[in-house]
PDB file of C-alpha atoms in Angstrom:
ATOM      1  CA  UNK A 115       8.242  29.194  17.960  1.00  0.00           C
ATOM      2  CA  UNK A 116      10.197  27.785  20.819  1.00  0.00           C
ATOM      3  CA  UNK A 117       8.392  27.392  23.640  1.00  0.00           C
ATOM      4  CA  UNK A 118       5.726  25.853  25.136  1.00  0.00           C
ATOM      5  CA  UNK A 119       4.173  29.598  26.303  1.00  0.00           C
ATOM      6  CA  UNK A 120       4.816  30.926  23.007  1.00  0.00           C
ATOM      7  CA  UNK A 121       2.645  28.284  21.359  1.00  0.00           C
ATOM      8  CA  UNK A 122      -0.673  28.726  23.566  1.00  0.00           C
ATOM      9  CA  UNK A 123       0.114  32.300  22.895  1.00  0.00           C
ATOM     10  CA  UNK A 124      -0.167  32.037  19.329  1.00  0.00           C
ATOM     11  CA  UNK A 125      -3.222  29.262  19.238  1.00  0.00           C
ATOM     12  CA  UNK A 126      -5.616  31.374  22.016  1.00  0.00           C
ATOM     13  CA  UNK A 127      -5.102  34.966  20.449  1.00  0.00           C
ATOM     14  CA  UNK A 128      -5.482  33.189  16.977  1.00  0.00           C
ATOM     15  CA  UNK A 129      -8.047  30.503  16.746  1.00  0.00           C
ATOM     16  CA  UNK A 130     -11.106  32.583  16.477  1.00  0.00           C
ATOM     17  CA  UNK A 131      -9.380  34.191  13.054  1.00  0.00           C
ATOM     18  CA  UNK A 132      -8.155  30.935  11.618  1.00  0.00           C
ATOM     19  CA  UNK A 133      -9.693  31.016   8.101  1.00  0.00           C
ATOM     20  CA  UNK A 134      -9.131  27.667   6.754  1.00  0.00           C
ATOM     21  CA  UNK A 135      -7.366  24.414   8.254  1.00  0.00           C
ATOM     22  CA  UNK A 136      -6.075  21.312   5.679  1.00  0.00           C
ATOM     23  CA  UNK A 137      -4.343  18.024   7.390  1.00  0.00           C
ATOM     24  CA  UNK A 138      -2.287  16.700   4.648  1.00  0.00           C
ATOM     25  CA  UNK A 139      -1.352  13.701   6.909  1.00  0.00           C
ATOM     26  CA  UNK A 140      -1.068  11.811   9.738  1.00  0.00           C
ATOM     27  CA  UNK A 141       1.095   8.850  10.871  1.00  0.00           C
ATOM     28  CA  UNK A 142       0.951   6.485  13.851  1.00  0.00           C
ATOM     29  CA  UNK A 143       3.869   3.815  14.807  1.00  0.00           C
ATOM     30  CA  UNK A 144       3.901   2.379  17.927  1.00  0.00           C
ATOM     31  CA  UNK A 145       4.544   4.923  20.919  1.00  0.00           C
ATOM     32  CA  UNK A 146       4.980   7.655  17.997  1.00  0.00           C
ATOM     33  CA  UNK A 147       2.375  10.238  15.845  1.00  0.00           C
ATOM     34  CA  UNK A 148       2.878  12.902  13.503  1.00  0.00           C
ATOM     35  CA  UNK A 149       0.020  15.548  11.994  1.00  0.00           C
ATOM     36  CA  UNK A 150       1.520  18.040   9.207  1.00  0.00           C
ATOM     37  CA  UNK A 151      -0.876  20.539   7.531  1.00  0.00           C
ATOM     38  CA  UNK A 152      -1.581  24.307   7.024  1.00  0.00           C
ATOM     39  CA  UNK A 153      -3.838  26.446   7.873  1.00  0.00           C
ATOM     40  CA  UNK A 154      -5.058  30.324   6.921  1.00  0.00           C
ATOM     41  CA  UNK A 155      -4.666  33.035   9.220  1.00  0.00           C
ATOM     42  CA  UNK A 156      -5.471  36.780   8.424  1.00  0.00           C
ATOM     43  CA  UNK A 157      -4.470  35.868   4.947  1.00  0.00           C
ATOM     44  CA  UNK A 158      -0.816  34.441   5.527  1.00  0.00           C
ATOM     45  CA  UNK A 159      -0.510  30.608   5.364  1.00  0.00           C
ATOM     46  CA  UNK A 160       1.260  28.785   8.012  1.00  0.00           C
ATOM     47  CA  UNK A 161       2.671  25.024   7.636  1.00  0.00           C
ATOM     48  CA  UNK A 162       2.624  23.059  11.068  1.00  0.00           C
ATOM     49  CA  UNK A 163       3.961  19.677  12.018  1.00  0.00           C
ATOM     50  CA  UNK A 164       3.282  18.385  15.727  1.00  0.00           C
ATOM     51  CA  UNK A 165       5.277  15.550  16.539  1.00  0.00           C
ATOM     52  CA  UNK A 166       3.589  13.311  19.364  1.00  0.00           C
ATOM     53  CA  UNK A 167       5.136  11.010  21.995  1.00  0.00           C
ATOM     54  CA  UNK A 168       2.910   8.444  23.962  1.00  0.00           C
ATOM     55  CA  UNK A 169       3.558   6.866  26.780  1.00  0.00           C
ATOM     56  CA  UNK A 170       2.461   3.426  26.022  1.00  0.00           C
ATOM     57  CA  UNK A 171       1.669   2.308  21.759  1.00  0.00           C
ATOM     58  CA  UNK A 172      -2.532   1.340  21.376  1.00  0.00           C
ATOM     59  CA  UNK A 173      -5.333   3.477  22.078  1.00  0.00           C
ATOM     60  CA  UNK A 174      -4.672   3.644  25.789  1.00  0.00           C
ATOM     61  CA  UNK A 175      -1.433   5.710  25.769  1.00  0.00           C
ATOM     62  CA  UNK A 176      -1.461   9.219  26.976  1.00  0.00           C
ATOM     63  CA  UNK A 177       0.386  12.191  25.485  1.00  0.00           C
ATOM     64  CA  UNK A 178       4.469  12.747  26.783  1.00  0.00           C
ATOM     65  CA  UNK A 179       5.065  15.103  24.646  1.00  0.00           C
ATOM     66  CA  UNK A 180       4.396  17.219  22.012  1.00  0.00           C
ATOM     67  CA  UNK A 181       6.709  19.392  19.744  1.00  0.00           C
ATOM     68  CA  UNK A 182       4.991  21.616  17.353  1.00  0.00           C
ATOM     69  CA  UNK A 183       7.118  23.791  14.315  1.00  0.00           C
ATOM     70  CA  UNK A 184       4.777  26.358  12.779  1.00  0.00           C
ATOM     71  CA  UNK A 185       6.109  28.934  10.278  1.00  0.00           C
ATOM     72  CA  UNK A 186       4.923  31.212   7.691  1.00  0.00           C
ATOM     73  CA  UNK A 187       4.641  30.639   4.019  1.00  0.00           C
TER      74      UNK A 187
END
């Protein structure tokens, strides 16, 4: 997926048939996060990684940006 539009597209049609959801980690550093995981949809797995960029590092920093690879297994 490669664009913002394309994403909500996928996660609003899609989140009332998501069968199963695992986070197999996340990292923090600084202004930086990570999540990677998989989850079950309509019996195909899909691995996802968001990547997260903060505007400020501690618990007060809001959310710059976001990139977010999904793809099928």
């Amino acid at each position: 997926m490669n664009s913002e539009q394309e994403i909500h597209h996928f996660l609003n049609n899609y989140k009332e048939s998501i069968q199963a959801m695992h986070l197999n980690e996340i990292i923090t550093h600084g202004k930086s996060a990570a999540a990677e995981g998989n989850f079950l949809l309509n019996g195909t797995l899909y691995h996802f990684c968001h990547l997260i960029k903060f505007n400020k590092a501690g618990k007060s920093g809001k959310i710059k940006e976001i990139r977010t690879f999904i793809l099928p297994s």
